[in-house]
Amino acid sequence: MLPRALFQRGALRCAPARRRLAAPKTKKSKAKKQDDEGGGRDGSYDFFKAVIDAPRRRRPRLGEDEAARNFETGRTYNKLTRAKHCAFEARLQMKLDLQQAAVATLPPDLRKRAKSLEGVPLPPLDRRFWALTPPIPGFQPEQYEDDD
């Protein structure tokens, strides 16, 4: 056990803390300092520095007729793809409802086997989903390798 006197106020005196995190500063000559600024870096540093320092690009102004035409094109695209999506989802929901009705009419032992997940195929890999932009015409993702 420690003596009781150590716990009294002011009994423990510590030396002032020293800052030892950084090495002491050294003076460099100006010529050596200039060599250090650009030396030892690969081209990626300069590339990323140029990207960060690049002026922000502005979207070009469109004429009223071109902006209206682009708006109508986007609206038509959204309307048609939404109708296609809703028709697909309606067909899929009808299939699910019919499947649930068929499973409900089975005897209990067959119903248990029907509800098991053995042999269930994966969802279609080419299923479309909503995106922020329309698809790029002529783009084929098979041409690009996936790192995943």
Coordinates of N, CA and C in Angstrom, one line a residue:
M1 N 0.8 -1.2 0.0 CA 0.0 0.0 0.0 C 0.9 1.2 0.0
L2 N 0.3 2.3 -0.6 CA 1.0 3.5 -0.7 C 0.8 4.3 0.6
P3 N 1.8 5.1 1.0 CA 1.6 5.9 2.2 C 0.5 7.0 2.0
R4 N -0.2 7.2 3.1 CA -1.3 8.2 3.1 C -0.8 9.6 2.7
A5 N 0.4 9.9 3.0 CA 0.9 11.2 2.7 C 1.0 11.5 1.2
L6 N 1.1 10.5 0.4 CA 1.1 10.7 -1.1 C -0.2 11.3 -1.6
F7 N -1.3 11.0 -0.9 CA -2.6 11.4 -1.4 C -3.0 12.7 -0.9
Q8 N -2.2 13.4 -0.1 CA -2.6 14.7 0.4 C -2.3 15.7 -0.7
R9 N -3.1 16.8 -0.6 CA -3.0 17.8 -1.6 C -1.6 18.4 -1.7
G10 N -1.0 18.4 -2.8 CA 0.3 19.1 -3.0 C 1.5 18.2 -2.6
A11 N 1.2 16.9 -2.2 CA 2.3 16.1 -1.8 C 3.1 15.6 -3.0
L12 N 2.4 15.3 -4.1 CA 3.1 14.9 -5.3 C 3.5 16.1 -6.2
R13 N 4.7 16.2 -6.4 CA 5.1 17.3 -7.3 C 5.7 16.7 -8.6
C14 N 5.2 17.1 -9.7 CA 5.6 16.6 -11.0 C 6.5 17.6 -11.7
A15 N 7.4 17.1 -12.4 CA 8.3 18.0 -13.2 C 7.4 18.6 -14.4
P16 N 7.7 19.8 -14.8 CA 6.8 20.4 -15.9 C 7.0 19.5 -17.1
A17 N 5.8 19.3 -17.8 CA 5.8 18.4 -19.0 C 6.6 19.1 -20.1
R18 N 7.3 18.3 -20.8 CA 8.0 18.8 -22.0 C 7.3 18.3 -23.3
R19 N 7.4 19.1 -24.3 CA 6.8 18.7 -25.5 C 7.9 18.0 -26.3
R20 N 7.7 16.7 -26.6 CA 8.6 15.9 -27.3 C 8.1 15.3 -28.6
L21 N 7.0 15.9 -29.1 CA 6.4 15.3 -30.3 C 7.2 15.5 -31.6
A22 N 7.6 16.7 -31.8 CA 8.3 17.1 -33.0 C 9.8 17.2 -32.8
A23 N 10.5 16.9 -33.8 CA 12.0 17.1 -33.7 C 12.3 18.6 -33.7
P24 N 13.4 18.9 -33.2 CA 13.8 20.4 -33.2 C 14.0 20.9 -34.6
K25 N 13.6 22.1 -34.8 CA 13.7 22.7 -36.1 C 15.2 22.9 -36.5
T26 N 15.4 22.7 -37.8 CA 16.8 23.0 -38.3 C 16.7 24.0 -39.4
K27 N 17.7 24.7 -39.6 CA 17.7 25.8 -40.6 C 18.2 25.1 -41.9
K28 N 17.4 25.4 -43.0 CA 17.8 24.9 -44.3 C 18.2 26.0 -45.2
S29 N 19.0 25.8 -46.1 CA 19.4 26.8 -47.0 C 18.2 26.9 -48.1
K30 N 18.1 28.1 -48.7 CA 17.0 28.3 -49.7 C 17.2 27.4 -50.9
A31 N 18.4 27.1 -51.3 CA 18.6 26.2 -52.5 C 18.1 24.8 -52.2
K32 N 18.4 24.3 -51.0 CA 17.9 23.0 -50.6 C 16.4 22.9 -50.4
K33 N 15.8 24.0 -49.9 CA 14.4 24.1 -49.7 C 13.7 24.0 -51.1
Q34 N 14.2 24.6 -52.1 CA 13.6 24.6 -53.4 C 13.6 23.2 -54.0
D35 N 14.7 22.5 -53.8 CA 14.9 21.1 -54.3 C 13.8 20.2 -53.6
D36 N 13.6 20.4 -52.3 CA 12.7 19.6 -51.6 C 11.2 19.8 -52.0
E37 N 10.9 21.0 -52.5 CA 9.5 21.2 -52.9 C 9.0 20.4 -54.1
G38 N 9.8 20.2 -55.1 CA 9.4 19.4 -56.3 C 10.0 18.1 -56.3
G39 N 11.0 17.8 -55.6 CA 11.7 16.5 -55.7 C 11.1 15.4 -54.9
G40 N 11.3 14.2 -55.4 CA 10.8 13.0 -54.7 C 9.3 12.7 -54.9
R41 N 8.6 13.5 -55.7 CA 7.2 13.2 -55.9 C 7.0 12.7 -57.3
D42 N 6.0 11.8 -57.4 CA 5.7 11.2 -58.7 C 4.7 12.2 -59.4
G43 N 4.3 11.8 -60.6 CA 3.4 12.7 -61.4 C 2.0 12.8 -60.8
S44 N 1.6 11.8 -60.0 CA 0.2 11.9 -59.5 C 0.0 13.1 -58.6
Y45 N 1.0 13.5 -57.9 CA 0.8 14.7 -57.0 C 0.5 15.9 -57.8
D46 N 1.2 16.1 -58.9 CA 1.0 17.3 -59.8 C -0.4 17.2 -60.4
F47 N -0.8 15.9 -60.8 CA -2.1 15.8 -61.4 C -3.2 16.1 -60.4
F48 N -3.2 15.6 -59.2 CA -4.2 15.9 -58.2 C -4.2 17.3 -57.8
K49 N -3.0 17.9 -57.7 CA -3.0 19.3 -57.4 C -3.6 20.2 -58.5
A50 N -3.4 19.8 -59.7 CA -4.0 20.5 -60.8 C -5.6 20.3 -60.8
V51 N -6.0 19.1 -60.4 CA -7.5 18.9 -60.3 C -8.1 19.7 -59.2
I52 N -7.4 19.8 -58.1 CA -8.0 20.6 -57.0 C -8.0 22.1 -57.3
D53 N -6.9 22.5 -58.0 CA -6.8 24.0 -58.2 C -7.5 24.4 -59.5
A54 N -8.1 23.5 -60.3 CA -8.7 23.8 -61.5 C -9.9 24.7 -61.3
P55 N -10.2 25.6 -62.2 CA -11.4 26.5 -62.0 C -12.6 25.6 -62.3
R56 N -13.7 26.0 -61.6 CA -14.9 25.2 -61.7 C -15.6 25.5 -63.0
R57 N -16.0 24.4 -63.7 CA -16.6 24.5 -65.0 C -18.1 24.9 -64.8
R58 N -18.6 25.7 -65.7 CA -20.0 26.1 -65.6 C -20.8 25.4 -66.7
R59 N -22.0 25.1 -66.4 CA -22.9 24.4 -67.4 C -23.2 25.5 -68.5
P60 N -23.1 25.0 -69.7 CA -23.4 26.0 -70.8 C -24.9 26.4 -70.8
R61 N -25.2 27.6 -71.1 CA -26.6 28.1 -71.2 C -27.2 27.6 -72.5
L62 N -28.4 27.0 -72.3 CA -29.2 26.5 -73.5 C -30.2 27.6 -73.9
G63 N -30.5 27.6 -75.1 CA -31.6 28.4 -75.6 C -32.9 27.9 -75.1
E64 N -33.9 28.8 -75.1 CA -35.2 28.4 -74.6 C -35.8 27.2 -75.3
D65 N -35.7 27.2 -76.6 CA -36.3 26.1 -77.4 C -35.5 24.8 -77.1
E66 N -34.2 24.8 -77.0 CA -33.4 23.6 -76.7 C -33.7 23.1 -75.3
A67 N -33.8 24.0 -74.3 CA -34.2 23.6 -73.0 C -35.5 23.0 -72.9
A68 N -36.5 23.5 -73.6 CA -37.9 23.0 -73.7 C -37.9 21.6 -74.3
R69 N -37.1 21.5 -75.4 CA -37.0 20.2 -76.1 C -36.4 19.1 -75.2
N70 N -35.3 19.5 -74.5 CA -34.7 18.5 -73.5 C -35.6 18.2 -72.4
F71 N -36.4 19.1 -71.9 CA -37.4 18.9 -70.8 C -38.4 17.9 -71.3
E72 N -39.0 18.1 -72.5 CA -40.0 17.2 -73.1 C -39.4 15.8 -73.3
T73 N -38.2 15.7 -73.8 CA -37.6 14.4 -74.0 C -37.4 13.7 -72.7
G74 N -37.0 14.4 -71.6 CA -36.9 13.7 -70.3 C -38.2 13.3 -69.8
R75 N -39.2 14.2 -69.9 CA -40.6 13.8 -69.5 C -41.1 12.6 -70.2
T76 N -41.0 12.6 -71.5 CA -41.4 11.4 -72.3 C -40.7 10.1 -71.9
Y77 N -39.4 10.2 -71.7 CA -38.6 9.1 -71.3 C -39.1 8.6 -69.9
N78 N -39.3 9.5 -69.0 CA -39.8 9.1 -67.6 C -41.1 8.4 -67.7
K79 N -42.0 9.0 -68.5 CA -43.4 8.5 -68.6 C -43.4 7.0 -69.2
L80 N -42.6 6.8 -70.2 CA -42.6 5.5 -70.9 C -41.9 4.4 -70.0
T81 N -40.8 4.8 -69.4 CA -40.1 3.8 -68.6 C -40.9 3.5 -67.3
R82 N -41.6 4.5 -66.8 CA -42.4 4.3 -65.6 C -43.6 3.3 -66.0
A83 N -44.2 3.5 -67.1 CA -45.3 2.6 -67.6 C -44.7 1.2 -67.7
K84 N -43.5 1.1 -68.3 CA -42.9 -0.3 -68.5 C -42.6 -0.9 -67.2
H85 N -42.1 -0.1 -66.2 CA -41.8 -0.6 -64.9 C -43.1 -1.0 -64.2
C86 N -44.1 -0.2 -64.2 CA -45.4 -0.6 -63.5 C -46.0 -1.8 -64.1
A87 N -45.9 -2.0 -65.5 CA -46.5 -3.2 -66.1 C -45.7 -4.4 -65.6
F88 N -44.4 -4.3 -65.6 CA -43.6 -5.4 -65.1 C -43.9 -5.8 -63.6
E89 N -44.0 -4.8 -62.8 CA -44.3 -5.0 -61.4 C -45.7 -5.6 -61.2
A90 N -46.7 -5.2 -62.0 CA -48.0 -5.7 -61.9 C -48.0 -7.2 -62.3
R91 N -47.3 -7.5 -63.4 CA -47.2 -9.0 -63.8 C -46.5 -9.8 -62.7
L92 N -45.5 -9.2 -62.1 CA -44.8 -9.9 -61.0 C -45.7 -10.1 -59.8
Q93 N -46.4 -9.1 -59.4 CA -47.3 -9.2 -58.3 C -48.4 -10.2 -58.5
M94 N -48.9 -10.3 -59.8 CA -50.0 -11.3 -60.1 C -49.4 -12.7 -60.0
K95 N -48.2 -12.9 -60.4 CA -47.5 -14.2 -60.3 C -47.4 -14.6 -58.8
L96 N -47.0 -13.6 -58.0 CA -46.8 -13.8 -56.5 C -48.1 -14.2 -55.9
D97 N -49.2 -13.4 -56.2 CA -50.5 -13.7 -55.7 C -51.0 -15.1 -56.0
L98 N -50.8 -15.5 -57.3 CA -51.2 -16.8 -57.7 C -50.4 -17.9 -57.0
Q99 N -49.1 -17.6 -56.8 CA -48.3 -18.6 -56.2 C -48.7 -18.8 -54.7
Q100 N -49.0 -17.7 -54.0 CA -49.5 -17.8 -52.6 C -50.8 -18.5 -52.5
A101 N -51.7 -18.3 -53.5 CA -53.0 -19.0 -53.5 C -52.8 -20.5 -53.7
A102 N -51.9 -20.8 -54.6 CA -51.6 -22.2 -54.9 C -51.0 -22.9 -53.7
V103 N -50.1 -22.2 -53.0 CA -49.4 -22.8 -51.8 C -50.5 -23.0 -50.7
A104 N -51.4 -22.1 -50.6 CA -52.4 -22.2 -49.5 C -53.4 -23.4 -49.7
T105 N -53.5 -23.9 -51.0 CA -54.4 -25.0 -51.2 C -53.7 -26.4 -51.1
L106 N -52.4 -26.4 -50.9 CA -51.7 -27.6 -50.7 C -51.9 -28.3 -49.3
P107 N -51.7 -29.6 -49.2 CA -51.8 -30.2 -47.9 C -50.6 -29.7 -47.1
P108 N -50.7 -29.9 -45.7 CA -49.6 -29.3 -44.9 C -48.2 -29.8 -45.2
D109 N -48.0 -31.1 -45.4 CA -46.7 -31.6 -45.7 C -46.1 -31.0 -47.0
L110 N -46.9 -30.9 -48.0 CA -46.4 -30.4 -49.3 C -46.2 -28.8 -49.2
R111 N -47.1 -28.2 -48.3 CA -47.0 -26.7 -48.1 C -45.6 -26.4 -47.5
K112 N -45.2 -27.3 -46.5 CA -43.9 -27.1 -45.9 C -42.8 -27.2 -46.8
R113 N -42.8 -28.2 -47.7 CA -41.8 -28.3 -48.7 C -41.8 -27.2 -49.7
A114 N -43.0 -26.7 -50.1 CA -43.1 -25.6 -51.0 C -42.6 -24.3 -50.5
K115 N -42.7 -24.1 -49.2 CA -42.2 -22.9 -48.6 C -40.7 -22.9 -48.2
S116 N -40.0 -24.0 -48.4 CA -38.6 -24.1 -48.2 C -37.9 -23.4 -49.3
L117 N -36.7 -22.9 -49.0 CA -35.9 -22.1 -50.0 C -35.0 -22.9 -50.8
E118 N -35.0 -24.2 -50.8 CA -34.1 -25.1 -51.5 C -34.4 -25.0 -53.0
G119 N -33.4 -24.8 -53.8 CA -33.6 -24.8 -55.3 C -34.3 -23.6 -55.8
V120 N -34.3 -22.5 -55.1 CA -35.0 -21.2 -55.5 C -33.9 -20.5 -56.4
P121 N -34.3 -20.1 -57.6 CA -33.3 -19.4 -58.5 C -33.2 -18.0 -58.0
L122 N -32.1 -17.4 -58.4 CA -31.8 -16.0 -58.1 C -32.7 -15.1 -59.0
P123 N -32.9 -13.8 -58.6 CA -33.6 -12.9 -59.4 C -32.9 -12.7 -60.7
P124 N -33.6 -12.3 -61.8 CA -33.0 -12.1 -63.1 C -31.9 -11.0 -63.0
L125 N -30.7 -11.3 -63.6 CA -29.6 -10.4 -63.6 C -29.8 -9.2 -64.5
D126 N -30.7 -9.3 -65.4 CA -30.9 -8.2 -66.4 C -32.1 -7.3 -66.0
R127 N -32.5 -7.4 -64.7 CA -33.6 -6.6 -64.3 C -33.3 -5.1 -64.2
R128 N -34.1 -4.3 -64.8 CA -33.9 -2.9 -64.8 C -34.3 -2.2 -63.5
F129 N -33.7 -1.1 -63.2 CA -34.1 -0.4 -62.0 C -34.0 1.1 -62.3
W130 N -34.6 1.9 -61.4 CA -34.6 3.4 -61.6 C -33.2 3.9 -61.5
A131 N -32.9 4.8 -62.3 CA -31.6 5.5 -62.3 C -31.8 7.0 -62.4
L132 N -30.8 7.8 -62.1 CA -30.9 9.2 -62.2 C -30.8 9.8 -63.6
T133 N -30.2 9.0 -64.5 CA -30.0 9.4 -65.9 C -30.5 8.3 -66.8
P134 N -30.9 8.7 -68.0 CA -31.3 7.7 -69.0 C -30.1 6.8 -69.4
P135 N -30.3 5.6 -69.9 CA -29.1 4.8 -70.4 C -28.4 5.5 -71.5
I136 N -27.1 5.2 -71.6 CA -26.3 5.8 -72.7 C -26.5 4.9 -73.9
P137 N -26.9 5.5 -75.0 CA -27.1 4.7 -76.2 C -25.8 4.0 -76.7
G138 N -25.8 2.7 -77.0 CA -24.6 2.0 -77.4 C -23.7 1.5 -76.4
F139 N -23.9 1.9 -75.1 CA -23.1 1.4 -74.0 C -23.3 0.0 -73.7
Q140 N -22.2 -0.8 -73.7 CA -22.2 -2.2 -73.3 C -21.3 -2.5 -72.2
P141 N -21.9 -2.7 -71.0 CA -21.0 -2.9 -69.8 C -20.2 -4.2 -69.9
E142 N -20.5 -5.1 -70.8 CA -19.7 -6.3 -70.9 C -18.3 -6.0 -71.4
Q143 N -18.1 -4.9 -72.0 CA -16.8 -4.5 -72.5 C -15.8 -4.1 -71.5
Y144 N -16.3 -3.8 -70.3 CA -15.5 -3.2 -69.2 C -15.4 -4.3 -68.1
E145 N -14.2 -4.5 -67.6 CA -14.0 -5.5 -66.5 C -14.4 -4.9 -65.2
D146 N -14.9 -5.8 -64.4 CA -15.3 -5.4 -63.0 C -14.3 -5.9 -62.0
D147 N -13.8 -5.0 -61.2 CA -12.8 -5.4 -60.2 C -13.3 -6.1 -59.0
D148 N -14.6 -6.1 -58.8 CA -15.2 -6.8 -57.7 C -15.1 -8.3 -57.8

